Coordinates of C-alpha atoms in Angstrom, one line a residue:
Chain A
M20 CA 62.6 -11.0 -18.5
K21 CA 64.4 -7.9 -17.3
K22 CA 66.8 -6.4 -19.9
V23 CA 70.2 -5.5 -18.5
V24 CA 72.8 -3.6 -20.7
V25 CA 76.4 -3.4 -19.6
I26 CA 78.5 -0.6 -21.1
G27 CA 82.3 -0.5 -20.9
G28 CA 85.3 -2.2 -22.4
G29 CA 88.2 -4.4 -21.2
T30 CA 88.4 -6.3 -18.0
G31 CA 85.6 -4.5 -16.2
N32 CA 83.0 -5.7 -18.7
F33 CA 84.3 -9.2 -18.5
T34 CA 83.9 -9.2 -14.7
V35 CA 80.4 -7.8 -14.7
L36 CA 79.1 -10.1 -17.5
N37 CA 80.7 -13.2 -16.1
G38 CA 78.8 -12.6 -12.9
L39 CA 75.5 -11.6 -14.5
K40 CA 75.3 -14.4 -17.0
K41 CA 74.1 -16.9 -14.4
Y42 CA 70.9 -15.0 -13.8
N43 CA 67.7 -15.2 -15.8
I44 CA 67.9 -11.8 -17.5
D45 CA 68.2 -10.5 -21.0
L46 CA 71.9 -9.4 -21.1
S47 CA 73.7 -7.2 -23.6
A48 CA 77.2 -5.8 -23.6
I49 CA 78.0 -2.6 -25.4
V50 CA 81.7 -2.4 -26.1
S51 CA 84.1 0.5 -26.7
M52 CA 85.8 0.4 -30.1
A53 CA 88.8 2.6 -29.1
D54 CA 91.2 -0.2 -28.2
D55 CA 94.4 -0.1 -30.2
G56 CA 97.1 -1.8 -28.1
G57 CA 98.7 -5.2 -28.2
S58 CA 97.4 -7.8 -30.6
T59 CA 94.3 -5.6 -31.3
G60 CA 96.5 -2.7 -32.4
I61 CA 98.6 -4.9 -34.7
L62 CA 95.5 -6.3 -36.3
R63 CA 94.0 -2.8 -36.8
D64 CA 97.2 -1.5 -38.3
E65 CA 98.0 -4.5 -40.5
L66 CA 94.6 -5.7 -41.6
G67 CA 92.4 -2.6 -41.2
V68 CA 89.9 -4.4 -39.1
L69 CA 87.9 -3.1 -36.1
P70 CA 89.3 -3.8 -32.7
P71 CA 88.6 -7.4 -31.6
G72 CA 90.1 -7.5 -28.1
D73 CA 87.4 -6.1 -25.9
V74 CA 84.7 -7.8 -27.9
R75 CA 86.5 -11.1 -27.5
Q76 CA 86.6 -10.7 -23.7
C77 CA 82.8 -10.0 -23.6
L78 CA 82.1 -13.0 -25.8
V79 CA 84.1 -15.3 -23.6
A80 CA 82.4 -13.9 -20.5
L81 CA 79.0 -14.7 -22.0
S82 CA 80.0 -18.0 -23.4
D83 CA 78.1 -21.1 -22.4
S84 CA 80.4 -23.4 -24.3
S85 CA 83.1 -25.7 -23.1
R86 CA 86.1 -24.6 -21.0
L87 CA 88.2 -25.7 -24.0
M88 CA 86.5 -23.2 -26.4
R89 CA 86.9 -20.4 -23.9
S90 CA 90.6 -21.3 -23.4
L91 CA 91.0 -21.4 -27.2
M92 CA 89.5 -17.9 -27.5
N93 CA 92.0 -16.5 -25.0
Y94 CA 94.9 -18.6 -26.1
R95 CA 97.9 -16.3 -26.9
F96 CA 100.5 -17.4 -29.4
E97 CA 103.9 -17.4 -27.8
N98 CA 106.4 -17.6 -30.6
G99 CA 107.2 -16.4 -34.1
S100 CA 105.2 -13.9 -36.2
L101 CA 102.0 -14.8 -34.4
Q102 CA 103.5 -13.9 -31.0
G103 CA 101.1 -12.0 -28.7
H104 CA 98.0 -12.6 -30.8
N105 CA 95.0 -14.1 -29.0
F106 CA 93.4 -16.7 -31.1
G107 CA 89.9 -15.1 -30.6
N108 CA 91.2 -11.8 -32.0
L109 CA 92.3 -13.7 -35.2
L110 CA 88.9 -15.4 -35.4
L111 CA 87.1 -12.1 -35.2
S112 CA 89.4 -10.4 -37.7
A113 CA 89.2 -13.3 -40.2
L114 CA 85.4 -13.4 -39.9
E115 CA 85.2 -9.7 -40.4
K116 CA 87.2 -10.2 -43.6
V117 CA 85.1 -13.1 -44.8
T118 CA 81.7 -11.6 -44.0
G119 CA 82.7 -8.0 -44.7
S120 CA 81.1 -6.9 -41.4
F121 CA 82.5 -6.7 -37.9
E122 CA 79.0 -6.9 -36.4
K123 CA 78.3 -10.1 -38.4
A124 CA 81.6 -11.5 -37.2
V125 CA 80.7 -10.8 -33.6
E126 CA 77.3 -12.5 -34.2
E127 CA 78.9 -15.6 -35.7
V128 CA 81.5 -16.0 -32.9
G129 CA 78.6 -15.6 -30.5
K130 CA 77.0 -18.6 -32.1
I131 CA 80.2 -20.7 -32.1
L132 CA 80.6 -19.9 -28.3
S133 CA 76.9 -20.3 -27.6
I134 CA 76.8 -17.0 -25.8
K135 CA 74.0 -15.9 -23.5
G136 CA 73.0 -12.5 -24.6
K137 CA 74.4 -10.1 -27.2
V138 CA 77.7 -8.3 -27.7
I139 CA 77.3 -5.0 -29.6
P140 CA 80.1 -2.7 -30.7
V141 CA 79.2 0.9 -29.7
T142 CA 80.1 2.0 -33.2
T143 CA 81.0 0.2 -36.3
H144 CA 83.1 3.1 -37.6
E145 CA 86.9 2.9 -37.4
V146 CA 88.0 5.4 -34.8
R147 CA 91.0 6.4 -32.9
L148 CA 91.0 7.9 -29.4
Q149 CA 92.7 11.3 -29.2
M150 CA 93.5 13.4 -26.1
I151 CA 95.0 16.9 -26.0
L152 CA 96.7 17.7 -22.8
N153 CA 97.0 21.1 -21.2
N154 CA 100.7 21.1 -22.0
G155 CA 99.8 20.8 -25.7
K156 CA 100.8 17.2 -26.0
V157 CA 98.5 15.1 -28.2
L158 CA 98.0 11.5 -27.1
Q159 CA 97.3 9.5 -30.3
G160 CA 95.3 6.3 -29.6
E161 CA 94.0 4.5 -26.6
K162 CA 97.4 2.9 -25.9
E163 CA 99.1 6.3 -25.6
V164 CA 96.3 7.5 -23.3
Y165 CA 96.6 4.3 -21.2
L166 CA 100.3 4.7 -20.8
S167 CA 100.2 8.5 -20.1
T168 CA 101.2 9.7 -16.6
E169 CA 100.3 13.3 -17.3
I170 CA 96.6 13.3 -17.7
H171 CA 96.1 14.4 -14.1
K172 CA 97.8 17.7 -14.9
G173 CA 94.8 18.5 -17.0
Y174 CA 93.6 18.0 -20.5
K175 CA 91.8 20.2 -23.0
S176 CA 89.8 17.6 -24.8
I177 CA 89.3 13.9 -25.5
Y178 CA 87.5 12.7 -28.6
L179 CA 87.2 10.0 -31.2
E180 CA 88.7 10.7 -34.6
P181 CA 86.7 10.8 -36.9
F182 CA 83.6 11.6 -34.8
P183 CA 81.5 8.5 -35.1
Q184 CA 77.8 7.8 -35.2
A185 CA 76.6 5.2 -32.8
N186 CA 75.7 1.7 -33.9
P187 CA 71.9 1.9 -34.0
H188 CA 71.7 -1.5 -32.2
A189 CA 73.6 0.0 -29.3
I190 CA 71.2 2.9 -29.0
S191 CA 68.1 0.7 -29.2
E192 CA 69.6 -1.6 -26.5
I193 CA 70.1 1.4 -24.2
L194 CA 66.6 2.8 -24.9
N195 CA 64.9 -0.5 -24.3
A196 CA 66.9 -1.5 -21.2
D197 CA 65.5 -1.9 -17.7
L198 CA 68.9 -1.5 -16.2
V199 CA 72.1 0.1 -17.7
V200 CA 75.4 -0.8 -15.9
F201 CA 78.2 1.5 -16.5
G202 CA 81.7 0.5 -15.5
P203 CA 84.0 -0.5 -13.9
G204 CA 86.9 0.3 -16.1
G205 CA 89.6 2.7 -17.0
L206 CA 87.9 6.1 -17.0
Y207 CA 89.7 7.5 -20.1
T208 CA 90.4 4.3 -21.9
S209 CA 87.3 2.1 -21.4
L210 CA 84.4 4.2 -20.1
I211 CA 84.5 7.7 -21.6
P212 CA 85.3 6.4 -25.2
N213 CA 81.8 5.0 -25.2
L214 CA 80.4 8.4 -24.4
L215 CA 82.4 10.1 -27.2
V216 CA 80.2 8.3 -29.8
E217 CA 77.4 10.4 -31.2
G218 CA 74.0 9.5 -29.7
V219 CA 75.2 7.5 -26.6
G220 CA 74.9 10.3 -24.1
K221 CA 71.5 11.3 -25.4
A222 CA 70.3 7.7 -25.2
L223 CA 71.6 7.5 -21.6
R224 CA 69.7 10.7 -20.7
E225 CA 66.5 9.6 -22.4
T226 CA 66.2 5.9 -21.5
K227 CA 63.7 5.0 -18.8
A228 CA 66.2 2.4 -17.6
K229 CA 67.7 2.6 -14.1
K230 CA 71.3 3.5 -14.5
V231 CA 74.0 2.1 -12.2
F232 CA 77.6 3.2 -12.1
I233 CA 80.1 0.8 -10.6
V234 CA 83.0 2.8 -9.2
N235 CA 86.6 1.5 -9.8
L236 CA 88.4 0.1 -6.9
M237 CA 91.7 1.8 -7.6
N238 CA 92.8 5.1 -9.0
K239 CA 95.5 5.1 -11.6
K240 CA 98.6 7.2 -11.1
G241 CA 99.0 10.0 -13.5
Q242 CA 95.5 9.5 -14.7
T243 CA 93.0 9.7 -11.9
P244 CA 95.1 10.4 -8.8
R245 CA 93.1 10.8 -5.6
F246 CA 89.9 10.8 -7.6
T247 CA 86.9 10.3 -5.3
V248 CA 83.5 8.8 -6.2
K249 CA 82.3 12.4 -6.8
D250 CA 85.3 13.1 -9.1
H251 CA 84.4 10.1 -11.2
L252 CA 80.8 11.2 -11.4
N253 CA 81.7 14.7 -12.4
E254 CA 83.9 13.4 -15.3
L255 CA 81.1 11.2 -16.6
K256 CA 78.6 14.0 -16.3
R257 CA 80.7 16.1 -18.7
Y258 CA 80.3 13.5 -21.4
I259 CA 76.8 12.3 -20.7
G260 CA 75.5 15.9 -20.2
K261 CA 73.8 15.1 -16.9
D262 CA 74.3 13.1 -13.8
V263 CA 72.1 10.2 -14.8
F264 CA 72.9 7.6 -12.3
D265 CA 70.3 6.2 -10.0
H266 CA 72.6 3.9 -8.1
I267 CA 76.4 4.1 -7.4
I268 CA 78.0 0.8 -6.3
V269 CA 81.1 1.3 -4.2
N270 CA 83.3 -1.2 -2.5
N271 CA 83.7 -0.8 1.2
S272 CA 86.2 -3.5 2.1
E273 CA 90.0 -3.0 2.5
P274 CA 92.5 -5.3 0.7
P275 CA 95.4 -6.6 2.8
K276 CA 97.9 -3.9 3.6
E277 CA 100.7 -5.7 1.7
L278 CA 98.6 -5.5 -1.5
I279 CA 98.0 -1.8 -1.1
D280 CA 101.7 -1.3 -0.5
D281 CA 102.5 -3.4 -3.6
Y282 CA 100.2 -1.1 -5.6
A283 CA 101.5 2.2 -4.2
E284 CA 103.5 2.8 -7.3
E285 CA 100.4 2.4 -9.5
G286 CA 97.7 4.1 -7.6
E287 CA 95.5 4.1 -4.5
M288 CA 92.0 3.0 -3.5
V289 CA 89.2 5.2 -4.6
K290 CA 87.6 7.1 -1.6
N291 CA 83.9 7.4 -1.2
D292 CA 83.1 11.1 -0.5
L293 CA 79.4 10.7 -1.1
E294 CA 78.5 8.6 1.9
S295 CA 75.3 10.4 2.6
D296 CA 74.1 10.3 -1.0
P297 CA 71.0 8.0 -1.1
R298 CA 72.2 6.5 -4.4
I299 CA 75.3 5.0 -2.9
V300 CA 75.2 1.2 -2.5
E301 CA 78.2 0.1 -0.3
A302 CA 79.2 -3.5 -0.3
S303 CA 82.3 -5.7 0.1
L304 CA 83.2 -6.3 -3.5
L305 CA 86.8 -7.5 -3.5
S306 CA 87.9 -10.7 -5.0
N307 CA 89.6 -12.9 -2.4
D308 CA 91.0 -15.1 -5.1
L309 CA 94.5 -13.7 -5.4
K310 CA 95.9 -16.6 -7.3
E311 CA 93.6 -16.7 -10.2
V312 CA 95.3 -13.9 -12.1
Q313 CA 95.4 -14.5 -15.8
K314 CA 98.5 -13.7 -17.8
G315 CA 96.4 -12.8 -20.8
D316 CA 94.8 -9.4 -21.2
A317 CA 91.5 -10.6 -19.8
L318 CA 92.4 -9.7 -16.2
K319 CA 95.8 -8.0 -16.7
R320 CA 97.8 -7.8 -13.4
N321 CA 95.1 -6.5 -11.1
L322 CA 95.3 -8.4 -7.9
I323 CA 93.0 -5.9 -6.3
R324 CA 89.9 -6.5 -8.3
H325 CA 86.1 -6.9 -8.2
D326 CA 84.6 -10.3 -7.5
S327 CA 82.2 -11.2 -10.4
Q328 CA 79.7 -12.9 -8.1
K329 CA 79.6 -10.1 -5.4
L330 CA 79.1 -7.5 -8.1
A331 CA 76.3 -9.5 -9.7
N332 CA 74.6 -10.0 -6.3
E333 CA 74.4 -6.2 -5.8
L334 CA 73.2 -5.6 -9.4
M335 CA 70.6 -8.3 -9.1
K336 CA 69.2 -6.8 -5.9
I337 CA 68.6 -3.6 -7.9
V338 CA 67.1 -5.6 -10.8
D339 CA 64.8 -7.4 -8.4
S340 CA 63.7 -4.1 -6.7
F341 CA 61.6 -2.9 -9.6
Chain B
M25 CA 77.2 -49.1 -43.7
K26 CA 80.3 -49.6 -45.9
K27 CA 83.5 -48.2 -44.5
V28 CA 85.6 -46.2 -47.0
V29 CA 89.1 -45.0 -46.1
V30 CA 90.8 -42.4 -48.3
I31 CA 94.6 -42.1 -48.0
G32 CA 96.6 -39.2 -49.4
G33 CA 97.3 -35.6 -48.7
G34 CA 96.7 -32.2 -50.4
T35 CA 94.2 -31.5 -53.1
G36 CA 93.7 -35.1 -54.1
N37 CA 92.1 -36.0 -50.8
F38 CA 89.9 -32.9 -50.9
T39 CA 88.5 -33.8 -54.3
V40 CA 87.8 -37.5 -53.4
L41 CA 86.3 -36.6 -50.0
N42 CA 84.2 -33.8 -51.3
G43 CA 82.6 -36.2 -53.8
L44 CA 82.1 -39.1 -51.4
K45 CA 80.6 -37.2 -48.5
K46 CA 77.2 -37.1 -50.2
Y47 CA 76.8 -40.9 -50.0
N48 CA 75.6 -43.0 -47.2
I49 CA 79.0 -44.5 -46.2
D50 CA 81.3 -44.5 -43.2
L51 CA 84.1 -42.2 -44.4
S52 CA 87.6 -41.6 -43.0
A53 CA 90.6 -39.7 -44.4
I54 CA 94.1 -40.6 -43.5
V55 CA 96.4 -37.7 -44.1
S56 CA 100.1 -37.4 -44.7
M57 CA 102.0 -35.4 -42.0
A58 CA 105.0 -34.5 -44.3
D59 CA 103.7 -31.1 -45.4
D60 CA 106.1 -28.2 -44.6
G61 CA 105.5 -25.6 -47.2
G62 CA 103.7 -22.2 -47.0
S63 CA 101.6 -21.4 -43.9
T64 CA 102.0 -24.9 -42.6
G65 CA 105.8 -24.7 -42.8
I66 CA 105.9 -21.4 -40.9
L67 CA 103.7 -22.8 -38.2
R68 CA 105.8 -25.9 -37.9
D69 CA 109.0 -23.9 -37.6
E70 CA 107.7 -21.1 -35.3
L71 CA 105.4 -23.0 -33.1
G72 CA 106.6 -26.6 -33.2
V73 CA 103.1 -27.9 -34.2
L74 CA 102.2 -30.7 -36.5
P75 CA 101.3 -29.7 -40.1
P76 CA 97.7 -28.4 -40.2
G77 CA 97.3 -27.7 -44.0
D78 CA 96.4 -31.0 -45.4
V79 CA 94.2 -31.9 -42.4
R80 CA 92.4 -28.6 -42.8
Q81 CA 91.6 -29.4 -46.4
C82 CA 90.1 -32.7 -45.5
L83 CA 88.1 -31.2 -42.7
V84 CA 86.6 -28.6 -45.0
A85 CA 85.9 -31.3 -47.6
L86 CA 83.9 -33.3 -45.1
S87 CA 82.3 -30.3 -43.4
D88 CA 78.5 -30.2 -43.3
S89 CA 78.5 -26.7 -41.8
S90 CA 77.7 -23.4 -43.5
R91 CA 79.4 -22.0 -46.5
L92 CA 80.6 -19.2 -44.2
M93 CA 82.4 -21.6 -41.9
R94 CA 84.1 -23.3 -44.8
S95 CA 85.2 -20.0 -46.3
L96 CA 86.5 -19.0 -42.9
M97 CA 88.6 -22.1 -42.6
N98 CA 90.2 -21.5 -46.0
Y99 CA 90.5 -17.7 -45.5
R100 CA 94.0 -16.6 -46.1
F101 CA 95.3 -13.4 -44.4
E102 CA 96.5 -11.0 -47.0
N103 CA 98.6 -8.5 -45.1
G104 CA 101.1 -8.0 -42.3
S105 CA 102.7 -10.6 -40.2
L106 CA 99.7 -13.0 -40.7
Q107 CA 100.1 -12.9 -44.5
G108 CA 99.7 -16.2 -46.2
H109 CA 98.3 -18.0 -43.1
N110 CA 95.0 -19.8 -43.6
F111 CA 92.7 -19.2 -40.7
G112 CA 92.0 -22.9 -40.4
N113 CA 95.7 -23.6 -40.0
L114 CA 95.8 -21.1 -37.1
L115 CA 92.8 -22.8 -35.5
L116 CA 94.3 -26.2 -35.6
S117 CA 97.7 -25.0 -34.3
A118 CA 96.1 -23.0 -31.4
L119 CA 93.9 -26.0 -30.5
E120 CA 97.0 -28.3 -30.6
K121 CA 98.6 -25.9 -28.1
V122 CA 95.6 -25.6 -25.9
T123 CA 94.8 -29.3 -25.8
G124 CA 98.4 -30.6 -26.0
S125 CA 97.3 -33.0 -28.8
F126 CA 97.1 -32.6 -32.6
E127 CA 94.6 -35.5 -32.8
K128 CA 92.4 -33.8 -30.2
A129 CA 92.6 -30.6 -32.1
V130 CA 91.5 -32.3 -35.3
E131 CA 88.6 -33.9 -33.5
E132 CA 87.5 -30.5 -32.0
V133 CA 87.6 -28.8 -35.4
G134 CA 85.7 -31.7 -36.8
K135 CA 82.9 -30.9 -34.2
I136 CA 83.0 -27.2 -35.0
L137 CA 82.6 -27.9 -38.7
S138 CA 80.1 -30.8 -38.2
I139 CA 82.2 -33.0 -40.4
K140 CA 80.8 -36.2 -41.8
G141 CA 83.4 -38.9 -41.0
K142 CA 86.8 -38.7 -39.5
V143 CA 90.1 -37.1 -40.3
I144 CA 93.2 -39.1 -39.0
P145 CA 96.8 -38.0 -39.2
V146 CA 98.8 -41.0 -40.5
T147 CA 101.3 -40.4 -37.6
T148 CA 101.3 -38.0 -34.7
H149 CA 105.1 -37.9 -34.6
E150 CA 106.9 -34.8 -35.9
V151 CA 108.6 -35.9 -39.1
R152 CA 110.4 -34.3 -42.1
L153 CA 110.5 -35.8 -45.6
Q154 CA 114.0 -36.5 -46.9
M155 CA 115.0 -37.6 -50.3
I156 CA 118.5 -38.5 -51.4
L157 CA 119.0 -38.1 -55.2
N158 CA 121.4 -40.2 -57.2
N159 CA 123.7 -37.2 -57.7
G160 CA 124.1 -37.0 -53.9
K161 CA 121.9 -34.0 -53.4
V162 CA 119.7 -34.3 -50.3
L163 CA 116.2 -32.8 -50.5
Q164 CA 115.2 -31.6 -47.0
G165 CA 111.5 -31.4 -46.5
E166 CA 108.4 -31.9 -48.6
K167 CA 108.7 -28.4 -50.0
E168 CA 112.2 -29.1 -51.5
V169 CA 110.9 -32.4 -52.9
Y170 CA 107.9 -30.6 -54.4
L171 CA 110.1 -28.0 -56.0
S172 CA 112.8 -30.4 -57.3
T173 CA 113.1 -30.9 -61.0
E174 CA 115.8 -33.6 -60.7
I175 CA 114.0 -36.5 -59.2
H176 CA 113.4 -38.2 -62.6
K177 CA 117.2 -38.6 -62.9
G178 CA 117.0 -41.1 -60.1
Y179 CA 117.0 -41.1 -56.4
K180 CA 118.6 -43.4 -53.8
S181 CA 116.1 -43.2 -51.0
I182 CA 113.1 -41.3 -49.7
Y183 CA 112.2 -41.5 -46.0
L184 CA 110.7 -39.7 -43.0
E185 CA 113.1 -38.4 -40.4
P186 CA 112.9 -39.7 -37.7
F187 CA 111.2 -43.0 -38.8
P188 CA 107.8 -42.7 -37.3
Q189 CA 105.3 -45.2 -36.0
A190 CA 101.8 -45.0 -37.4
N191 CA 98.9 -43.5 -35.5
P192 CA 97.2 -46.7 -34.3
H193 CA 93.8 -45.2 -35.3
A194 CA 95.1 -45.0 -38.9
I195 CA 96.1 -48.6 -38.9
S196 CA 92.8 -49.8 -37.4
E197 CA 90.9 -47.7 -40.0
I198 CA 92.7 -49.5 -42.8
L199 CA 92.3 -52.9 -41.3
N200 CA 88.5 -52.4 -40.7
A201 CA 87.8 -50.8 -44.1
D202 CA 85.6 -52.2 -46.8
L203 CA 87.3 -50.0 -49.4
V204 CA 90.6 -48.2 -49.3
V205 CA 91.1 -45.3 -51.8
F206 CA 94.7 -44.3 -52.5
G207 CA 95.3 -41.1 -54.4
P208 CA 95.2 -39.0 -56.5
G209 CA 98.1 -36.8 -55.4
G210 CA 101.8 -35.9 -55.9
L211 CA 103.5 -39.3 -55.9
Y212 CA 106.5 -38.2 -53.8
T213 CA 104.9 -35.4 -51.8
S214 CA 101.4 -36.7 -51.0
L215 CA 101.1 -40.4 -51.6
I216 CA 104.4 -42.1 -50.8
P217 CA 104.9 -40.1 -47.5
N218 CA 102.0 -42.1 -46.1
L219 CA 103.8 -45.4 -46.9
L220 CA 107.0 -44.3 -45.2
V221 CA 105.3 -44.5 -41.8
E222 CA 105.9 -47.8 -40.0
G223 CA 103.0 -50.1 -40.3
V224 CA 101.0 -48.6 -43.1
G225 CA 102.3 -50.8 -45.9
K226 CA 101.7 -53.9 -43.7
A227 CA 98.1 -52.8 -43.0
L228 CA 97.5 -52.3 -46.7
R229 CA 98.9 -55.8 -47.4
E230 CA 96.8 -57.4 -44.6
T231 CA 93.5 -55.6 -44.8
K232 CA 90.6 -57.5 -46.4
A233 CA 89.4 -54.2 -47.9
K234 CA 89.2 -53.7 -51.6
K235 CA 92.0 -51.3 -52.6
V236 CA 91.6 -48.7 -55.3
F237 CA 94.3 -46.5 -56.8
I238 CA 93.2 -43.3 -58.5
V239 CA 95.9 -42.5 -61.1
N240 CA 96.9 -38.8 -61.4
L241 CA 95.8 -37.0 -64.5
M242 CA 99.1 -35.3 -65.2
N243 CA 102.7 -36.1 -64.7
K244 CA 105.0 -33.5 -63.2
K245 CA 108.0 -32.4 -65.0
G246 CA 111.3 -33.3 -63.3
Q247 CA 109.4 -35.7 -61.0
T248 CA 107.4 -38.3 -62.9
P249 CA 108.0 -37.4 -66.6
R250 CA 106.3 -39.8 -69.0
F251 CA 105.3 -42.0 -66.1
T252 CA 102.6 -44.5 -67.2
V253 CA 100.0 -46.1 -65.0
K254 CA 102.4 -49.1 -64.7
D255 CA 105.2 -46.8 -63.5
H256 CA 103.0 -45.4 -60.8
L257 CA 102.0 -48.8 -59.6
N258 CA 105.6 -50.0 -59.6
E259 CA 106.7 -47.0 -57.4
L260 CA 103.9 -47.7 -55.0
K261 CA 104.7 -51.4 -54.9
R262 CA 108.2 -50.6 -53.7
Y263 CA 106.8 -49.0 -50.5
I264 CA 103.8 -51.1 -49.9
G265 CA 105.8 -54.3 -50.5
K266 CA 103.2 -55.8 -52.9
D267 CA 100.9 -54.7 -55.7
V268 CA 97.8 -54.6 -53.6
F269 CA 95.4 -52.8 -55.8
D270 CA 92.1 -54.4 -56.9
H271 CA 90.9 -51.5 -59.0
I272 CA 92.8 -48.8 -60.8
I273 CA 90.8 -45.8 -61.8
V274 CA 92.1 -44.0 -64.9
N275 CA 90.8 -41.0 -66.8
N276 CA 90.1 -41.6 -70.5
S277 CA 89.0 -38.2 -71.7
E278 CA 91.2 -35.5 -73.2
P279 CA 91.3 -31.9 -72.1
P280 CA 91.0 -29.2 -74.7
K281 CA 94.3 -29.0 -76.7
E282 CA 94.9 -25.4 -75.5
L283 CA 95.0 -26.5 -71.9
I284 CA 97.5 -29.3 -72.7
D285 CA 99.6 -26.7 -74.5
D286 CA 99.3 -24.4 -71.5
Y287 CA 100.6 -27.2 -69.3
A288 CA 103.4 -28.4 -71.6
E289 CA 105.9 -26.6 -69.4
E290 CA 104.7 -28.4 -66.3
G291 CA 104.1 -31.9 -67.5
E292 CA 102.0 -34.2 -69.7
M293 CA 99.0 -36.4 -69.3
V294 CA 99.6 -39.8 -67.7
K295 CA 99.3 -42.6 -70.3
N296 CA 97.5 -45.8 -69.6
D297 CA 99.7 -48.7 -70.6
L298 CA 97.7 -51.4 -68.8
E299 CA 94.6 -51.3 -71.0
S300 CA 94.1 -55.1 -70.9
D301 CA 94.6 -55.3 -67.1
P302 CA 91.1 -56.4 -65.7
R303 CA 91.6 -54.1 -62.7
I304 CA 91.5 -51.0 -64.9
V305 CA 88.4 -48.8 -64.6
E306 CA 88.4 -46.3 -67.4
A307 CA 86.1 -43.3 -67.2
S308 CA 85.8 -39.7 -68.2
L309 CA 86.9 -37.9 -65.0
L310 CA 87.9 -34.4 -66.0
S311 CA 86.3 -31.4 -64.4
N312 CA 84.7 -29.2 -66.9
D313 CA 84.5 -26.3 -64.6
L314 CA 87.5 -24.4 -65.6
K315 CA 86.5 -21.2 -63.9
E316 CA 86.2 -22.5 -60.4
V317 CA 89.9 -22.5 -59.6
Q318 CA 90.6 -21.4 -56.1
K319 CA 93.5 -19.1 -55.4
G320 CA 94.1 -20.8 -52.0
D321 CA 96.1 -24.0 -51.7
A322 CA 93.0 -26.1 -51.8
L323 CA 93.0 -26.5 -55.5
K324 CA 96.3 -24.7 -56.5
R325 CA 96.4 -23.8 -60.1
N326 CA 95.4 -27.1 -61.7
L327 CA 92.9 -26.4 -64.4
I328 CA 93.2 -30.0 -65.6
R329 CA 91.8 -31.8 -62.6
H330 CA 89.5 -34.5 -61.4
D331 CA 85.8 -33.9 -61.0
S332 CA 84.7 -34.8 -57.5
Q333 CA 81.4 -36.1 -58.5
K334 CA 82.6 -38.2 -61.4
L335 CA 85.3 -39.8 -59.2
A336 CA 82.8 -40.5 -56.5
N337 CA 80.5 -42.1 -59.1
E338 CA 83.2 -44.6 -60.1
L339 CA 84.1 -45.3 -56.4
M340 CA 80.5 -45.9 -55.4
K341 CA 80.1 -48.4 -58.3
I342 CA 82.9 -50.4 -56.7
V343 CA 81.4 -50.0 -53.2
D344 CA 78.0 -51.2 -54.4
S345 CA 79.5 -54.2 -56.2
F346 CA 80.4 -56.0 -53.0

């Protein structure tokens, strides 16, 4: 059975895993531990736990349990002192407290949800994302980075504080993979934070696995304005130490003009400036299902988004080619 | 297989169920829905859910799952906005929201915990316990009743507001039982609230099941001071409409004098004034395990308490006698 490892955080991971879980492959998700917004941020601050939100999304994506259990995990309390907390975040945090280990908590929730595959925190150290902009401003935490509209003016550095060692399980997954899937996801908030963990870049350079980068559909204003496919690859190369990707999956279909107009305030579509690069895999990857937008943080408000199944099809063509 | 139905609420139910679950019987717990203190009270007020606390204790008592899952259910958050909430209460409340039904939520948690038997809310209507004292004071809610030290001066009435119909499943359990176990538990806070639900008294009068009352070990100051076994039976008779009990289980061993002295402020041991009544089953029922007091609400701070196994032994002698 081929071993496929998906690296990222947030909604991107959810979409890729949700598509891939139907296939007969050995699937793992390596998840960024930099999230500190919303329910996750409150739990980190108040309980001193590791961030449950992104892990929860991956667990739900890989779950083979009832629709009810998946709804429960994503259920968001609407009132009172619990307002905004996803039930699944509380489950992971309570289990971390009871077992004394976030990894053990993730494993136990995996059992409860009968997940297919494994979910692995990229590090089990408590870290905060920091970004120092060219204008001297310091963005403290992923949430501040996510909300910043000044990153495109240039930044001096981005790092995790304190500099964490990788979870050895994450490293061995990468080294033993047949295919590593990187992205899609927020460049500075979901993707690069994985590369700021000691050992991850090295593992990506050394693994014999084929490496695929799934390029985002949209740029984000103030963060990656007018970033092309090449710009994305250049940023990743800075943190991996080498352009490691064997395949680059890019969407080639256009969303309806109204949607693009609606999104004009937030960003534009990513342009492919590497058309002649043999590594490029172009395909129509847009989700047609405009109505199925969840209000929870699983799919945020992206109406222009990847289709799980179309992405999985392209990835499985690569898996089946070797 | 003999069908045994335990009626009560709070710690008493937990103790009885925990002992009985090891035997080859068909076991059900009917649980009071009047609780409104602590975590349960906050969830009722903020989310408008039915009270999860007592149900959670019964589910844990009947659970056949790992020690970890049981610890998780009773885990109490210690900090921040979640402080004081038991994880299991949050699970039941979230499932009630997701499924739209408290009974369904209880059933689902029963599956997650692999419980032996069933846990059945005595009513699925939202109710509040009310007690009007002789001095005109109105105690609003179970918590106020629990904290009151004036009940022994006399009360005019105790009722649930609004007057609820019984859960039909609770009634059919009582009618189809071979043995009904009532108590132990707070007379006004855990036991009588079950009898204030329309249909429960009638079912207890009509069922062909043998009915056992387990008398509390201790009286509670300001509530049942110097209540004898007979006083307890008289109070229950008022709400059942008849003295229905076939067996009355009473402890006959003395705790160490130091413990009685420690408890002098809170109440004294219940005296048995029905020694010649043929229904009386006297046995040594005290728990010797003084150290195993839980800090959660499962066993509160009662050091003088029933031993699960000793209680179950006496109950099983009755079950095996018919």
